[in-house]
Tab-separated table of C-alpha atoms in Angstrom:
chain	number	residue	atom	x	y	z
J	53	UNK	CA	90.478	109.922	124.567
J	54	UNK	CA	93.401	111.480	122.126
J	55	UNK	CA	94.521	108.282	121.977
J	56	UNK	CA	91.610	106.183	121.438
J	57	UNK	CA	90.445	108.619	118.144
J	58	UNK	CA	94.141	107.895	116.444
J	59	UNK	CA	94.072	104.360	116.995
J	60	UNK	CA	89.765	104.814	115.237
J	61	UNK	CA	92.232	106.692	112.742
J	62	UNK	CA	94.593	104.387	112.071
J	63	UNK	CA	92.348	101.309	111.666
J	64	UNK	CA	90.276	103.642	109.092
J	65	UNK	CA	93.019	104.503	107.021
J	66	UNK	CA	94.679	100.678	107.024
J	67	UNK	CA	90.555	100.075	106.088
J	68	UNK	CA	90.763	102.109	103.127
J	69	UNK	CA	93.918	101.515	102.130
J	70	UNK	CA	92.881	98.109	101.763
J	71	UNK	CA	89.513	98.739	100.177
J	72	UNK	CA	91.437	100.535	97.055
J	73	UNK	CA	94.011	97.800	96.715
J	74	UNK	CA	91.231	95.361	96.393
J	75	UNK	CA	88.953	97.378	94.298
J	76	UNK	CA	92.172	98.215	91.678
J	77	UNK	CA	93.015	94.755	91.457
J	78	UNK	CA	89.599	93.460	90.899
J	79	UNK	CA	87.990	95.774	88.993
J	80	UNK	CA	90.808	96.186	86.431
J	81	UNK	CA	91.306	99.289	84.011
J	82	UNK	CA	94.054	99.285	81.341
J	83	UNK	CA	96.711	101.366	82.865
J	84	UNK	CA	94.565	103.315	85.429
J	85	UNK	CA	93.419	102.866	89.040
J	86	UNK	CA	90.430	105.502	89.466
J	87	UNK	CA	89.827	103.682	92.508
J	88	UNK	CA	92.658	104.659	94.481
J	89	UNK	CA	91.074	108.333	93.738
J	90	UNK	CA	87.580	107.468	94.941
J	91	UNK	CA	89.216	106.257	98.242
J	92	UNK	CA	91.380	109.107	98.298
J	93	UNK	CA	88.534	111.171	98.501
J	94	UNK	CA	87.120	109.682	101.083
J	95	UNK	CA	89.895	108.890	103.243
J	96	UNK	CA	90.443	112.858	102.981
J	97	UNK	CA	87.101	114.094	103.801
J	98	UNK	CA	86.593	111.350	106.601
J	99	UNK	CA	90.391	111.285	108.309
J	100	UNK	CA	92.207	114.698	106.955
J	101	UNK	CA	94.946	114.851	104.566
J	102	UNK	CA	97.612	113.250	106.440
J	103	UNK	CA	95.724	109.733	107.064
J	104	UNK	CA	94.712	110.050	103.364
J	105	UNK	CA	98.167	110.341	101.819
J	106	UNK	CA	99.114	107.443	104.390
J	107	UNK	CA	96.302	105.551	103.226
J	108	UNK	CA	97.410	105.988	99.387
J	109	UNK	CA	100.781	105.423	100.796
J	110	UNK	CA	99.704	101.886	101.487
J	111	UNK	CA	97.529	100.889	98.917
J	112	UNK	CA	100.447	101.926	96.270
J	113	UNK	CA	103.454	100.123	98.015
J	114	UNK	CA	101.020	97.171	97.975
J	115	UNK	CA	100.333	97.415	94.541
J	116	UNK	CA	103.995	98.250	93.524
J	117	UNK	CA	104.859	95.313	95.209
J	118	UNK	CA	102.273	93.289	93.212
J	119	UNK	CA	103.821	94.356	90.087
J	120	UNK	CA	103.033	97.989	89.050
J	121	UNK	CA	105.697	100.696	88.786
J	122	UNK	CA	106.445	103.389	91.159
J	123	UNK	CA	103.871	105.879	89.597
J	124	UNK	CA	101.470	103.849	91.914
J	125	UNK	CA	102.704	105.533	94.821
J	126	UNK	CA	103.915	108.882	93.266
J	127	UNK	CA	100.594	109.325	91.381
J	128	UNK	CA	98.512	108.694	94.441
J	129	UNK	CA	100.144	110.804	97.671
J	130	UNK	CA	100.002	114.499	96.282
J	131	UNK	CA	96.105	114.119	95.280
J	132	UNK	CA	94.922	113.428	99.221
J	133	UNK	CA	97.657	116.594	100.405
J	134	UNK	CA	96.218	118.955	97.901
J	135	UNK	CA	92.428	118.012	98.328
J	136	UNK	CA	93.027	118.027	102.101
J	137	UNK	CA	94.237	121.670	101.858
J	138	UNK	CA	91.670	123.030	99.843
J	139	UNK	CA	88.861	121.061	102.150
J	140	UNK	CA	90.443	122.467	105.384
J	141	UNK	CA	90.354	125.796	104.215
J	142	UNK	CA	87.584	125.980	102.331
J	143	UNK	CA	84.988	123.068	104.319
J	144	UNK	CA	84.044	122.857	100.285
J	145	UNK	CA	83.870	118.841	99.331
J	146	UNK	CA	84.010	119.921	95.219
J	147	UNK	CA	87.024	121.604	95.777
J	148	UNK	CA	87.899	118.891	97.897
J	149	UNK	CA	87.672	116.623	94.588
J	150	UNK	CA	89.101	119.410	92.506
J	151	UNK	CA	92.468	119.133	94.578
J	152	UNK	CA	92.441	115.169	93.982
J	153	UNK	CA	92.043	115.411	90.750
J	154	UNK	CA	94.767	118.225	89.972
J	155	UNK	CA	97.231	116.659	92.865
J	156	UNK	CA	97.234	113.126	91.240
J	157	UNK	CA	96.134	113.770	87.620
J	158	UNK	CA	98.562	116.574	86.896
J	159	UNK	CA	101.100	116.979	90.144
J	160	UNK	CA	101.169	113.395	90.598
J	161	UNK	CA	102.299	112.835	86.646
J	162	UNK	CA	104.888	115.110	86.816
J	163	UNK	CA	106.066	113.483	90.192
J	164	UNK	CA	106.343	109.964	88.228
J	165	UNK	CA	108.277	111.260	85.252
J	166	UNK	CA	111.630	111.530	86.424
J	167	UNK	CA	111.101	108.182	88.552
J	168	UNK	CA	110.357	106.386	85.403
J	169	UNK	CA	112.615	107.650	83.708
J	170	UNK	CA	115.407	106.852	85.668
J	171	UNK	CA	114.065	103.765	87.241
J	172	UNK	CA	112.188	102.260	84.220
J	173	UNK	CA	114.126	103.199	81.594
J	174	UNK	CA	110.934	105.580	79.890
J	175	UNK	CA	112.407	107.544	77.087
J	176	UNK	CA	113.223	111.379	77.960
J	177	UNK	CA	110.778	113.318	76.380
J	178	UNK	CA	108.118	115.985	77.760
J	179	UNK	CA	108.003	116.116	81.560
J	180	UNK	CA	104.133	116.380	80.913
J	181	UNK	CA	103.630	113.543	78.752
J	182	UNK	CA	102.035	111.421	81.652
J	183	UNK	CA	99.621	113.663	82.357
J	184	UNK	CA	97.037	111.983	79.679
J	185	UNK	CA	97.045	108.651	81.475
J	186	UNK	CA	96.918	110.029	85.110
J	187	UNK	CA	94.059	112.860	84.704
J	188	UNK	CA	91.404	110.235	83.564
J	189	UNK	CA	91.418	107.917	86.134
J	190	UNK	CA	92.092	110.526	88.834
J	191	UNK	CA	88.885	112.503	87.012
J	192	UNK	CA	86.543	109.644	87.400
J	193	UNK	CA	87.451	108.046	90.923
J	194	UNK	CA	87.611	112.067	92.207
J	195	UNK	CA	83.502	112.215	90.889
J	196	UNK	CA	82.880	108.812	92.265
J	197	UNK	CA	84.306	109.862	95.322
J	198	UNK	CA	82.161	113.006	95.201
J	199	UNK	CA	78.963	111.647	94.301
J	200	UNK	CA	79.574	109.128	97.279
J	201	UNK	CA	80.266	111.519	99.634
J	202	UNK	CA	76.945	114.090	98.244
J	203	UNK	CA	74.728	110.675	98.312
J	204	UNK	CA	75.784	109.931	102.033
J	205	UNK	CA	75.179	113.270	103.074
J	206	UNK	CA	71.419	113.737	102.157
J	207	UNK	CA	71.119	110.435	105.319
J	208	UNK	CA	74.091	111.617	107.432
J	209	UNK	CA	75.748	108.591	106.708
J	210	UNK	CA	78.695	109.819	105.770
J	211	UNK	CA	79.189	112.594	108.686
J	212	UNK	CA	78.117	110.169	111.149
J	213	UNK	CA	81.082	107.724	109.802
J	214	UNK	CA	83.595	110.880	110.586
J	215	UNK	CA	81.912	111.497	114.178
J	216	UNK	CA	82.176	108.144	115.344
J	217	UNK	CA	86.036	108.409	113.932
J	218	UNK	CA	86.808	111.594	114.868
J	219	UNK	CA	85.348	110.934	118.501
């Protein structure tokens, strides 16, 4: 049974991994991917924070290897570790969106400065100055995240999606 619910696991997380690549490439943003929160989100409150991270995992390498810089995998795998400790020890789904935002949009930044610096040639400056382009897009895919999870509650949706997962 163990083994059946990681392999239900496994084919979630490669799921939403691929539903945030495809939403950040089609719906395009100027230097932002508030979609790869929104799954985030999900992936967290659906599969834990360990599938989550592996499912931003993923979805950045893929888009890194499409062309965007390494911040798409640094600003996207603290968000789902942070949100997934705050959910398991709180069970609260707003502090569960809370910890994506403040994982990717702030820890996340600070994670991709020293990368780009060395790696991209970005100019020294303030270790913070990424932290303007990273908290709006991890703001607004963390609320659409939220509101989708809130919405699929009031039919079960949602919680039946983790059941048949988790089982």
């Amino acid at each position: 049974m163990k083994k059946r619910s990681s392999l239900k696991k496994m084919m979630a997380t490669a799921i939403l991994a691929a539903l945030a690549y495809v939403l950040n490439t089609a719906v395009v943003f100027p230097a932002m991917a508030p979609f790869q929160h929104f799954v985030n989100v999900l992936a967290v409150y659906l599969l834990g924070p360990w599938y989550g991270m592996v499912a931003a995992l993923i979805c950045g390498s893929l888009r890194m290897l499409s062309g965007r810089t390494i911040m798409a995998i640094t600003g996207g795998i603290i968000g789902p570790l942070l949100a997934g400790y705050l959910y398991r020890k709180t069970k609260n789904v707003y502090l569960l969106a809370i910890g994506e935002m403040v994982g990717s949009g702030i820890l996340g930044a600070l994670l991709s400065y020293p990368f780009m610096v060395t790696f991209y040639g970005m100019k020294a400056g303030n270790w913070a100055q990424l932290i303007p382009f990273f908290l709006p897009s991890a703001a607004v895919g963390s609320l659409l995240g939220l509101l989708t999870i809130l919405l699929t509650k009031k039919n079960g949706l949602i919680d039946r999606m983790k059941a048949k997962i988790n089982s």
